[in-house]
XYZ file of C-alpha atoms in Angstrom:
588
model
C 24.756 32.041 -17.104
C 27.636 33.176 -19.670
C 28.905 31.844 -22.121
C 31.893 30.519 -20.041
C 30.593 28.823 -17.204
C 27.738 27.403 -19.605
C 30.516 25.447 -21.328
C 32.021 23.994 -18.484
C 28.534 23.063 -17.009
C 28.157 21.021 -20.795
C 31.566 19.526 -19.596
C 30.693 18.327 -17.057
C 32.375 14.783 -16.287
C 29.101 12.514 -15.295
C 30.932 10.216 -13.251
C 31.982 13.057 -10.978
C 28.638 14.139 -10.293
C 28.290 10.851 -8.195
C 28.154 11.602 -4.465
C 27.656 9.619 -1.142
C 25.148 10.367 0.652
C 26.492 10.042 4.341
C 22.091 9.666 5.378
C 21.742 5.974 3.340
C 25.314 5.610 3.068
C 24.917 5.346 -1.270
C 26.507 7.712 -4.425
C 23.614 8.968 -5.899
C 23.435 11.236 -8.736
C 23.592 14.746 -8.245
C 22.940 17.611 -11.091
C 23.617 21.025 -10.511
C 20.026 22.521 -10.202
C 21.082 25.962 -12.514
C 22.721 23.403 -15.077
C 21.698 21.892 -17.931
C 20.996 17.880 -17.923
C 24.465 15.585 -18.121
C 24.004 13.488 -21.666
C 23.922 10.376 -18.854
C 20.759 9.779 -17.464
C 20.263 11.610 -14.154
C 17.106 12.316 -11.476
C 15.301 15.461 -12.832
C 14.691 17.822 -9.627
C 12.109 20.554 -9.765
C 12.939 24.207 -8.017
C 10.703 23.185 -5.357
C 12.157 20.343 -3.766
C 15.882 21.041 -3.463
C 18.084 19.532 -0.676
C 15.101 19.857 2.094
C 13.614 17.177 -0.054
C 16.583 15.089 -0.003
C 16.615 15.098 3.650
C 12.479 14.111 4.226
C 11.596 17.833 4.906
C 8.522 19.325 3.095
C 7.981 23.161 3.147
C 4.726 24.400 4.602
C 2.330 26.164 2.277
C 3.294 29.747 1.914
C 6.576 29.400 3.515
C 10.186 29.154 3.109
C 11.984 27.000 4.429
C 14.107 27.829 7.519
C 17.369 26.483 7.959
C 20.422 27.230 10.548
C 22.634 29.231 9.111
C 20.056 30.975 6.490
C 20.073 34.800 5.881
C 16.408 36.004 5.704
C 16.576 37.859 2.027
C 16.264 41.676 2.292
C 13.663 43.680 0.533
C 14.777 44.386 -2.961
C 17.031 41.072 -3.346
C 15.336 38.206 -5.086
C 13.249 35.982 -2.925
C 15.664 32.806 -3.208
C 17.345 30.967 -0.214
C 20.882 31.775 0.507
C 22.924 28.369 0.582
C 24.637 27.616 3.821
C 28.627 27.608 3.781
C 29.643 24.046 2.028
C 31.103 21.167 4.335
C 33.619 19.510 3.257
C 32.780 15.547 2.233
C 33.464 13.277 5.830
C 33.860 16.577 8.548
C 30.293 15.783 10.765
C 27.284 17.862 10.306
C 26.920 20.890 12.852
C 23.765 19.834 15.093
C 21.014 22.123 15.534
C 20.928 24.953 18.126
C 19.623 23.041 21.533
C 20.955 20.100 21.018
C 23.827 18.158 21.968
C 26.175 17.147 19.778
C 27.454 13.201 19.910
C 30.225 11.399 18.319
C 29.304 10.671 14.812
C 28.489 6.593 14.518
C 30.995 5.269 11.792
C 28.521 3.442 9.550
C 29.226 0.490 7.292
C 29.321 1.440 3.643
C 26.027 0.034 1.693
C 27.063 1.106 -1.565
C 26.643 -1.700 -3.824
C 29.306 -1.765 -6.570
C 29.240 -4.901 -8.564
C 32.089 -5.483 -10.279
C 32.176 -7.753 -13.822
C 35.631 -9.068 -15.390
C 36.687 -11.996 -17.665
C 39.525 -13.293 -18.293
C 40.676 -12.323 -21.407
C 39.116 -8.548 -22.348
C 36.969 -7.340 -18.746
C 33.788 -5.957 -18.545
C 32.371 -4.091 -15.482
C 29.466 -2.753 -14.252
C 28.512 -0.633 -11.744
C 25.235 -0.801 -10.176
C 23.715 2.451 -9.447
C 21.539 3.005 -6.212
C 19.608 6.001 -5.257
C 18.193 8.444 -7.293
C 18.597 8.170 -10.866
C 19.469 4.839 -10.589
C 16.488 3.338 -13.145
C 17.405 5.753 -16.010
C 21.065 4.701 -15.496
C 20.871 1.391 -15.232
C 18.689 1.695 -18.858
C 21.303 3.553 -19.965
C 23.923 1.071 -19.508
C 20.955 -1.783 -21.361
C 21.176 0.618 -24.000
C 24.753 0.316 -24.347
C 24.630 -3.343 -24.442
C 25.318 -5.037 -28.135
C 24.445 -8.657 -28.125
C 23.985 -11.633 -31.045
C 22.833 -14.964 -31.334
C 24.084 -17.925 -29.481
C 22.503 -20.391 -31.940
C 22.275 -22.947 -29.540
C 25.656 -23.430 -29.730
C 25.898 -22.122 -25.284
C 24.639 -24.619 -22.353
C 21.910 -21.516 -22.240
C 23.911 -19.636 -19.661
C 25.679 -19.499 -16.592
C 23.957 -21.053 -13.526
C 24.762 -19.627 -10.024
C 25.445 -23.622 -8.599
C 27.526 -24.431 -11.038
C 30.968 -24.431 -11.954
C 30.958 -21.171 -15.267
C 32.365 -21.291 -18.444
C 32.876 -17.867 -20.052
C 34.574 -17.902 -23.638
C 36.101 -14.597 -24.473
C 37.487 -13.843 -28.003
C 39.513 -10.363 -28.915
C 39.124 -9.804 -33.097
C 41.409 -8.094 -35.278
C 38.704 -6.358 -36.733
C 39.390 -2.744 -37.147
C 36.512 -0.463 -35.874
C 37.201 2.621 -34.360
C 39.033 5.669 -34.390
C 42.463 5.241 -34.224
C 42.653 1.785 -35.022
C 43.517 2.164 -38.820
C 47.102 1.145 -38.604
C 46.289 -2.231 -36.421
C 45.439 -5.470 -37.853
C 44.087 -6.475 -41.233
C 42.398 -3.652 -42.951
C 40.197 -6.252 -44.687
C 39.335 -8.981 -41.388
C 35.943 -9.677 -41.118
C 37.140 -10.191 -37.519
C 38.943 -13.312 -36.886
C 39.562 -15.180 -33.020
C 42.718 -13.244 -32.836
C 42.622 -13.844 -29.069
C 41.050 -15.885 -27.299
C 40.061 -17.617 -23.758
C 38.193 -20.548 -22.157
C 37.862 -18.758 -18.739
C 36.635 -21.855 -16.172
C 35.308 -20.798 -12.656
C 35.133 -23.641 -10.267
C 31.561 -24.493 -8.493
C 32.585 -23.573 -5.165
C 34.053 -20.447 -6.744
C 37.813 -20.870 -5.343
C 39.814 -21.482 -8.246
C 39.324 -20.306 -11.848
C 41.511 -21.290 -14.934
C 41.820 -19.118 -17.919
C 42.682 -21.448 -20.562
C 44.249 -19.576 -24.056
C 43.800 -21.057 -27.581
C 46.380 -20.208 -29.919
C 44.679 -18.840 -32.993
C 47.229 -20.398 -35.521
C 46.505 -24.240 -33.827
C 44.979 -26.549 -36.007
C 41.321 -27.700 -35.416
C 38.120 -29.062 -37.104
C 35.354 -26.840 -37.174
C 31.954 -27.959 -36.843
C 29.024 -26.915 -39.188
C 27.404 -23.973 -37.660
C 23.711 -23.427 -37.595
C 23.363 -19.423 -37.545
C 20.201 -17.035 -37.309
C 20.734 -14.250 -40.075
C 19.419 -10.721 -39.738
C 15.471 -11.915 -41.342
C 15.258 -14.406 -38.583
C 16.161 -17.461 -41.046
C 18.708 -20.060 -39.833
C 21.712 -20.992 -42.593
C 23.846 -23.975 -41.842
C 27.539 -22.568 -42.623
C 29.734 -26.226 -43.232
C 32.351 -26.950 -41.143
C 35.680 -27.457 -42.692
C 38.996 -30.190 -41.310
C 42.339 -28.747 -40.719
C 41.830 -25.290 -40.572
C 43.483 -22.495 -38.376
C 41.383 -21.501 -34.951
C 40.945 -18.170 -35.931
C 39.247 -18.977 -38.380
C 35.931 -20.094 -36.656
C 35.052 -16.555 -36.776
C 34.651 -14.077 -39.533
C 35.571 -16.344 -42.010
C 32.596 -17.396 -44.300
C 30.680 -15.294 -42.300
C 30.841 -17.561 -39.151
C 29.894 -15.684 -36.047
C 30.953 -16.034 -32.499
C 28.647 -19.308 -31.567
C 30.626 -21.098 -34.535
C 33.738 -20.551 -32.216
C 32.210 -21.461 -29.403
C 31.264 -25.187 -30.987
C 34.761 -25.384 -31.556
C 36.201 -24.881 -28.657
C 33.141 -27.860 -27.547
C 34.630 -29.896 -30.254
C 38.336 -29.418 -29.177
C 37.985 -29.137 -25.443
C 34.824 -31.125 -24.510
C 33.684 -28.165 -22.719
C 30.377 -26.645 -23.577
C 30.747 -22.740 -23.108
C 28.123 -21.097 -21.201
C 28.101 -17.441 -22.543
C 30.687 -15.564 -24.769
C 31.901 -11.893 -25.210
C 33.379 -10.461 -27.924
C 35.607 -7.713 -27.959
C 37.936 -5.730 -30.551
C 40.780 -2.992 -29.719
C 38.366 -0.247 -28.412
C 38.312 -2.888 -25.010
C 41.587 -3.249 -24.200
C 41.760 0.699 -24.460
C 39.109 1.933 -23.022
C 39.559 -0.110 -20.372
C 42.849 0.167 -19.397
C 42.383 4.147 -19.545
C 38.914 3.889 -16.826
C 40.735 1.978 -14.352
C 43.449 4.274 -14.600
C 46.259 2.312 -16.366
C 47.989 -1.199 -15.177
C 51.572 -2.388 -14.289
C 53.333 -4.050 -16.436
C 57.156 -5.485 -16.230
C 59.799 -5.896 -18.749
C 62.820 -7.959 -18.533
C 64.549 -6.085 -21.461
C 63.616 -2.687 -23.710
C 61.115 -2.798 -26.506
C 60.729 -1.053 -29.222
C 58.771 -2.922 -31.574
C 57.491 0.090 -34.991
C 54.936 -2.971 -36.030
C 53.104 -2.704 -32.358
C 54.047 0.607 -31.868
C 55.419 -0.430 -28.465
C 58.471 1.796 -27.353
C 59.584 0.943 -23.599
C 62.507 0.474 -21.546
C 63.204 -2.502 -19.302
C 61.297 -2.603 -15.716
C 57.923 -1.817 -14.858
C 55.189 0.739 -16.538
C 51.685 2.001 -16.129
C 50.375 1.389 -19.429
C 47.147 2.578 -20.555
C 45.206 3.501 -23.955
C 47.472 2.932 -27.384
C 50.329 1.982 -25.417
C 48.394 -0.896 -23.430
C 46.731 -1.881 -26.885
C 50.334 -2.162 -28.364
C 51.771 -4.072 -25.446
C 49.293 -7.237 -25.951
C 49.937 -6.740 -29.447
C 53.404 -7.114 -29.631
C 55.132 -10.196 -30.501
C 58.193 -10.061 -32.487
C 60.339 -8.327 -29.795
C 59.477 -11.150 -26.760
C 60.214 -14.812 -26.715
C 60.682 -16.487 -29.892
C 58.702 -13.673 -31.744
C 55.543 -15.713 -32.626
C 51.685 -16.000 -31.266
C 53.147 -18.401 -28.311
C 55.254 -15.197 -27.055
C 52.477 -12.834 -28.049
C 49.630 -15.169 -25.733
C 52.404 -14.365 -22.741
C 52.032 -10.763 -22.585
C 48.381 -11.050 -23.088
C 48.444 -13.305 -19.950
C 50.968 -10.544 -18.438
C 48.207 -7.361 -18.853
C 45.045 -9.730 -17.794
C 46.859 -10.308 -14.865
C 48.127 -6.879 -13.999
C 44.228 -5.770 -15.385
C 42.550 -8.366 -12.348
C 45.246 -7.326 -9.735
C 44.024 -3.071 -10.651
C 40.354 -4.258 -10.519
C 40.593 -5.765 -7.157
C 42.297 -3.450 -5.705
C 40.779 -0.677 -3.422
C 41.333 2.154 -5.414
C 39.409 0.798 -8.166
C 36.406 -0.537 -6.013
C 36.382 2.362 -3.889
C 36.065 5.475 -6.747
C 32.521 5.356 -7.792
C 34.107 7.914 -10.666
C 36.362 4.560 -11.772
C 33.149 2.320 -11.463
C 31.246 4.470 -13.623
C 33.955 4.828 -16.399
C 34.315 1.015 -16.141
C 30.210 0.350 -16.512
C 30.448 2.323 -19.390
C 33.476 1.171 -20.902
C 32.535 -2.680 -20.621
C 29.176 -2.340 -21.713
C 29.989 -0.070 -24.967
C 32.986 -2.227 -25.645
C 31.969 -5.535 -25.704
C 29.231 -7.690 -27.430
C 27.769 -10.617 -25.590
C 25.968 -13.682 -27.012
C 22.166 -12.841 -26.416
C 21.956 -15.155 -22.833
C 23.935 -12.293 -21.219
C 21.935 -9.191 -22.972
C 21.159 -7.026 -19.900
C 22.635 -5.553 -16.830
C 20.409 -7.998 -14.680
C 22.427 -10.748 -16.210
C 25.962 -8.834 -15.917
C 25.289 -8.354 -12.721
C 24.683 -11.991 -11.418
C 27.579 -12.884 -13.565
C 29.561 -10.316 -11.795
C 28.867 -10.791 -7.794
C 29.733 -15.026 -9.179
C 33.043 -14.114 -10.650
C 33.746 -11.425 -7.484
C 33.987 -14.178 -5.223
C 37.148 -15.466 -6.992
C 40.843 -14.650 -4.970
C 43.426 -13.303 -8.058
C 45.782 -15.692 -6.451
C 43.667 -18.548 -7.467
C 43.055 -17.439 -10.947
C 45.727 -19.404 -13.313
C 46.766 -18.692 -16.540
C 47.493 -21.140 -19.180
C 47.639 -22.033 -22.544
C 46.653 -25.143 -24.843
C 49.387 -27.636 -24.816
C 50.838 -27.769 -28.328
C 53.496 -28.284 -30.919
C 54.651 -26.923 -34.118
C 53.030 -28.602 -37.022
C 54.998 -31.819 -38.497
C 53.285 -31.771 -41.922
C 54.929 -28.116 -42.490
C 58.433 -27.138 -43.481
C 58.218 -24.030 -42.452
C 56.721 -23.447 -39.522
C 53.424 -21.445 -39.080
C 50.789 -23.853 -37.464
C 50.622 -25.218 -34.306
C 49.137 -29.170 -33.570
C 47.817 -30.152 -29.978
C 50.488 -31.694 -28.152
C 48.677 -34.781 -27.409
C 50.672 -36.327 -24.548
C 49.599 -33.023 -22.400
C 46.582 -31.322 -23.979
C 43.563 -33.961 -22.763
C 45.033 -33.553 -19.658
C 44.837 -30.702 -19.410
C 40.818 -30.413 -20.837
C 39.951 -33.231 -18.859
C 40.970 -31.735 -15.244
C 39.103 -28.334 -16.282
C 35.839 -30.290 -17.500
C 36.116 -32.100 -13.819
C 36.727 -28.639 -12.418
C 40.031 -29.474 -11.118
C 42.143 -26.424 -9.607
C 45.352 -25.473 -11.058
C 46.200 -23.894 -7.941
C 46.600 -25.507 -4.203
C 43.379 -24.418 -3.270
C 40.775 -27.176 -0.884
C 38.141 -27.493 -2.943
C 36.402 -29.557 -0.294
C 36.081 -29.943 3.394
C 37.882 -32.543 5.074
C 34.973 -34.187 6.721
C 32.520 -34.067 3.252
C 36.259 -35.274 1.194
C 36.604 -38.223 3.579
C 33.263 -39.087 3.823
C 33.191 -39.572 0.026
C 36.342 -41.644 0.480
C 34.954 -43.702 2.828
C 32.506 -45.022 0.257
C 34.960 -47.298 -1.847
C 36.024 -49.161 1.811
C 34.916 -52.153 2.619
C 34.014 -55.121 1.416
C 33.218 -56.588 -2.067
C 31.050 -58.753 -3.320
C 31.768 -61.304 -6.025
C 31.135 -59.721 -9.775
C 27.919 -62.760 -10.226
C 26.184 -61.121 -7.459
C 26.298 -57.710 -8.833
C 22.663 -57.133 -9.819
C 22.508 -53.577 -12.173
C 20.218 -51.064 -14.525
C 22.352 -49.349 -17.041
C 20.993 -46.627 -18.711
C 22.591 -43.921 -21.431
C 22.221 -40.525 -19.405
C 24.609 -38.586 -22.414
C 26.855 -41.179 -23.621
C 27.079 -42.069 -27.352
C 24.147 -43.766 -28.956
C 24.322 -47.405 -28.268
C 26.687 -47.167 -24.951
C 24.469 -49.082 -22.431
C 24.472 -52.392 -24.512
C 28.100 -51.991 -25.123
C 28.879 -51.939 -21.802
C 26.377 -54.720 -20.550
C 28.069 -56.810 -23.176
C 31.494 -55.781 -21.731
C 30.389 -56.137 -17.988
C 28.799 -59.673 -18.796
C 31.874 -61.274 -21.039
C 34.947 -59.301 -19.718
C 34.031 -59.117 -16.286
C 31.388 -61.579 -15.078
C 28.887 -59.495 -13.983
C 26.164 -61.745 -15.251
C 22.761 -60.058 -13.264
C 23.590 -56.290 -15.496
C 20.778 -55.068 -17.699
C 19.942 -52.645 -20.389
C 17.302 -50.289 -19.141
C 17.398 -47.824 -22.110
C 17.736 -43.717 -21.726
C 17.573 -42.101 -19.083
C 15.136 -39.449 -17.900
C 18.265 -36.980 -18.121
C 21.709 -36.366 -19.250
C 24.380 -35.925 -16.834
C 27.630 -34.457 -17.143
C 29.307 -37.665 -14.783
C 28.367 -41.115 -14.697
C 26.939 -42.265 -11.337
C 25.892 -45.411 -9.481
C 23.173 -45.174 -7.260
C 22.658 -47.949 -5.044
C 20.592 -48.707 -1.399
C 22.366 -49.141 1.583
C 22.090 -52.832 1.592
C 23.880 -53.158 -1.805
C 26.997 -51.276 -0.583
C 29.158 -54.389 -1.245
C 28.064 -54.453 -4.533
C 28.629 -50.874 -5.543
C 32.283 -51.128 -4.105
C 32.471 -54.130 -6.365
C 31.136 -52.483 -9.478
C 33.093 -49.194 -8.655
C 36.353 -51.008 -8.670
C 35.998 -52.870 -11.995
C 34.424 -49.830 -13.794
C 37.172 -47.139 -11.823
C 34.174 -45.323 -10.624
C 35.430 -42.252 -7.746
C 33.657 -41.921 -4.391
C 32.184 -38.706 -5.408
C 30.168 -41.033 -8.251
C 28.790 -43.037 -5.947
C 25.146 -41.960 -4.997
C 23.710 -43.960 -1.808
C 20.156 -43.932 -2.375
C 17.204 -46.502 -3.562
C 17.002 -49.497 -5.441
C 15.150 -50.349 -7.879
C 13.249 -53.789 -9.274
C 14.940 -55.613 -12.556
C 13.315 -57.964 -14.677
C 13.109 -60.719 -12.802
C 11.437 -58.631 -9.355
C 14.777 -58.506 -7.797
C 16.506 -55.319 -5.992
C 19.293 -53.455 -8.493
C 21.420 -50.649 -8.569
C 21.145 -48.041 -11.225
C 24.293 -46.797 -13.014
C 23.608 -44.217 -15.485
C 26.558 -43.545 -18.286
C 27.431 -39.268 -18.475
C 29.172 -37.697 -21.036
C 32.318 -38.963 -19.263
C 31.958 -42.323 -20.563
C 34.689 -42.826 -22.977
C 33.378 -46.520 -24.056
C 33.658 -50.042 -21.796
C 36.744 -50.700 -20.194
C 38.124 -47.379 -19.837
C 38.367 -46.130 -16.801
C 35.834 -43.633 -15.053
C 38.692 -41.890 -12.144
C 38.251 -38.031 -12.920
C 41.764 -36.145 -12.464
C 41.905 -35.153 -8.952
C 45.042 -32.661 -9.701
C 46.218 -30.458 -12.808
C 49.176 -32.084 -14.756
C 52.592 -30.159 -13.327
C 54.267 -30.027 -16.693
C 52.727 -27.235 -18.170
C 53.464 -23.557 -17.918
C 51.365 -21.694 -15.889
C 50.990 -18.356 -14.039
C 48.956 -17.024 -11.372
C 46.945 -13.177 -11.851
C 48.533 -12.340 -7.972
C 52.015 -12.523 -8.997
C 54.025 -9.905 -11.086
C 56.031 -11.109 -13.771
C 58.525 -9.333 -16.288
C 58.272 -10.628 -20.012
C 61.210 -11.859 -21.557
């Protein structure tokens, strides 16, 4: 080989060396046999086996091969096998002399192409099937960077469950190329970041944006250092979001107990990413679309574009989510827009059959999202990218809202820099995610199942003195049972209630399970304590202190104290601003 062709050989692009295999119907891996090994992973193939191998054919001892279409070397040339004239990719193999031929059968495509994204900063990955697909898929593991979650994560996503995914984008500068973006000094601050919520049955998902200049309390954080030693960093009061990472060497579970503290919404995993992702990834999928209402050209962002619609990709797509003082009123508010703008534009390019169709795009992607991103260690392998991925593939972009923490500028400051939660909206707003409520019009439930748990507060009631209950504390506040016994016996007359401790577990809601003869009761109870349908758990019974049959209600982590009602939000709040990822719209 010369010196020419041996360079493009080393140049080879290893995502185009993916092929389908119209036998099985997968891309597999294919390496030129006369050149040398792609720096990706790839099936070695000895001389010996070439494409007869491929196809199930074994060569008898002492022979060659015969083939249609092969030229039987002459004496004097070297004893190697003459390749057949290439067919072009989709034209129908020529059968073999004898037999006839028949229309080929159009098979359904079994190539398995997982796809991974998040709301805020994506991540993708591909998984590889036939040969080679073992070394790549280690390959990709190798790429993966991953830290601590210091018990600060539910312990990860579950697959029947509704998913919480935190993703924060730092102003850190790593990188080349990245020396003229953020603060040359960040230890890497929540610059950006997003609760993204996917609902249990997987219809609806709501990416919820913090603003990084809103003022929070953060927690004291618990965090493993590097010798495998756990230091406590203290929390501080009135300090800026951003600041729950990177500063005082917090790390990215000290953000996510922050966004527990101010959302009531336990994260399940987190990934971290810095402005590598939002490049890299724009550039494998090929650039997104993008609309402006007016030009920009912004020298701090480095954002130079004229009014309408662009495919952005690279520096340009890192300065468009970047930009703020050129759109809106020229603060973080305006900046969290465009961000919201490109994530859309990002999920619409993902979905999209030209992405999910070019194995060459799905193997840029897998190795874009796994070298650009660092997950909490709960999500440290493809395996686990993977699952996440065929759960958040499910989701329709036109059910996937986007919006941001209700707030307001800061009273206690003259001029204006900080942002305070606008409490007349925000708890809304936290409470309907934390009941997975869609901000879309999306039926969450089928009729028959909705009206059957409807059907369980009709009827009658019976009188608050026969109402004979077990309360227990299943993850309310220490001390919550007797404060509601006392409530239910003085306030209410429900004279028969009983403390009955902890319970064996800690739910999430507070139910009332009851048998089927106590039905009048549990409507009874359910009325005075605002109890749903959906809380109500027909069941058993069970014996109180003095032998008689009881009902068990077991306080959640709903339970905001006795007296206040227990009705989750069945609908988002419609005065706040919201978008949708299917719909395309031009930034102001």
């Amino acid at each position: 080989m010369d010196a020419q062709s041996r360079g493009r050989a080393e140049n080879i692009d290893p995502a185009d060396q993916w092929v389908l295999n119209p036998d099985t119907g997968d891309y597999e891996l294919r390496l030129a046999p006369s050149a040398p090994q792609s720096p990706m992973p790839g099936p070695r193939r000895s001389r010996s086996s070439g494409a007869d191998a491929a196809r199930g054919r074994t060569a008898a001892p002492g022979r060659t091969p015969e083939r249609p279409g092969r030229e039987t070397p002459s004496r004097g040339t070297p004893d190697r096998e003459v390749p057949p004239p290439r067919r072009r990719r989709g034209t129908p193999e020529e059968p073999p002399p004898g037999r006839r031929g028949r229309r080929p059968v159009k098979k359904k495509s079994k190539t398995k192409k997982v796809l991974l994204w998040t709301g805020g900063t994506m991540a993708f990955v591909v998984l590889a099937t036939g040969a080679g697909g073992y070394l790549y898929l280690k390959h990709l593991n190798d790429n993966i960077t991953s830290v601590s979650d210091d018990g600060a994560s539910t312990g990860g996503f579950s697959k029947d469950k509704a998913i919480n995914i935190l993703i924060i984008g730092t102003d850190k500068r790593t990188g080349e190329g990245n020396g003229s973006y953020g603060d040359k000094d960040s230890a890497g601050h929540a610059d950006t970041t997003i609760l993204l919520h996917v609902s249990k049955d997987r219809s609806n998902a709501t990416a919820l944006s913090i603003p990084r200049d809103l003022i929070v309390d953060i927690p004291d954080c618990p965090t493993q250092q590097e010798d495998g030693t756990e230091k406590i960093i203290p929390g501080t009061t009135g300090a800026r979001f951003n600041e729950s990472l990177g500063q005082n060497d917090r790390t990215p579970s000290c953000t996510m107990r922050t966004v527990t503290e101010l959302t009531g919404i336990t994260p399940d995993n987190f990934m971290v990413a810095d402005f590598n992702a939002v490049k890299t990834l724009s550039t494998a999928v090929g650039g997104v679309d993008v609309c402006l209402a007016k030009d920009i050209d912004d020298p701090k962002s480095h954002l130079n574009l004229t009014k309408g619609t662009h495919t952005i990709e690279g520096e340009e797509a890192l300065a468009f989510v970047r930009t703020r003082y050129s759109v809106g009123s020229g603060g973080d508010l305006s900046r969290i827009g465009l961000q919201q703008q490109f994530l859309s534009a990002l999920m619409r390019k993902l979905k999209s059959n030209d992405t999910l169709t070019s194995p060459t795009k799905l193997v840029k992607l897998a190795e874009a999202g796994t070298e650009a991103l660092t997950v909490d260690s709960q999500l440290d392998s493809i395996n686990k990218l993977k699952d996440l991925g065929l759960e958040l593939g499910k989701l329709n972009v036109k059910n996937l809202t986007f919006t941001t923490v209700p707030v307001k500028d800061n009273p206690a400051e003259k001029v204006k820099a900080t942002v305070v939660l606008e409490e007349s909206k925000a708890p809304q707003v936290f409470e309907a995610i934390r009941n997975d409520v869609s901000f879309t019009e999306v039926k969450q439930q089928k009729k028959k199942e909705k009206d059957a748990v409807a059907a369980r507060l009709k009827g009658e009631k019976a009188p608050a003195s026969e109402v004979r209950v077990q309360v227990l504390n299943g993850g309310a506040p220490s001390g919550s049972a007797q404060r509601m016994i006392n409530w239910l016996q003085v306030e209410e007359g429900v004279t028969k209630s009983e403390n009955a401790g902890n319970a064996d577990e800690e739910l999430k809601k507070t139910t009332l399970e009851y048998a089927p003869d106590q039905a009048a009761q549990a409507r009874r109870l359910a009325d005075i304590l605002g109890l749903s349908g959906s809380a109500m758990k027909p069941g058993e019974s069970v014996t109180n202190a003095q032998g008689l049959p009881a009902m068990t209600l077991i306080l959640g982590e709903d339970f905001k104290g006795a007296g206040v009602s227990l009705t989750p939000p069945d609908k988002a709040p419609d005065d706040i601003e919201k978008s949708t990822a299917d719909k395309v719209e031009c930034a102001q």
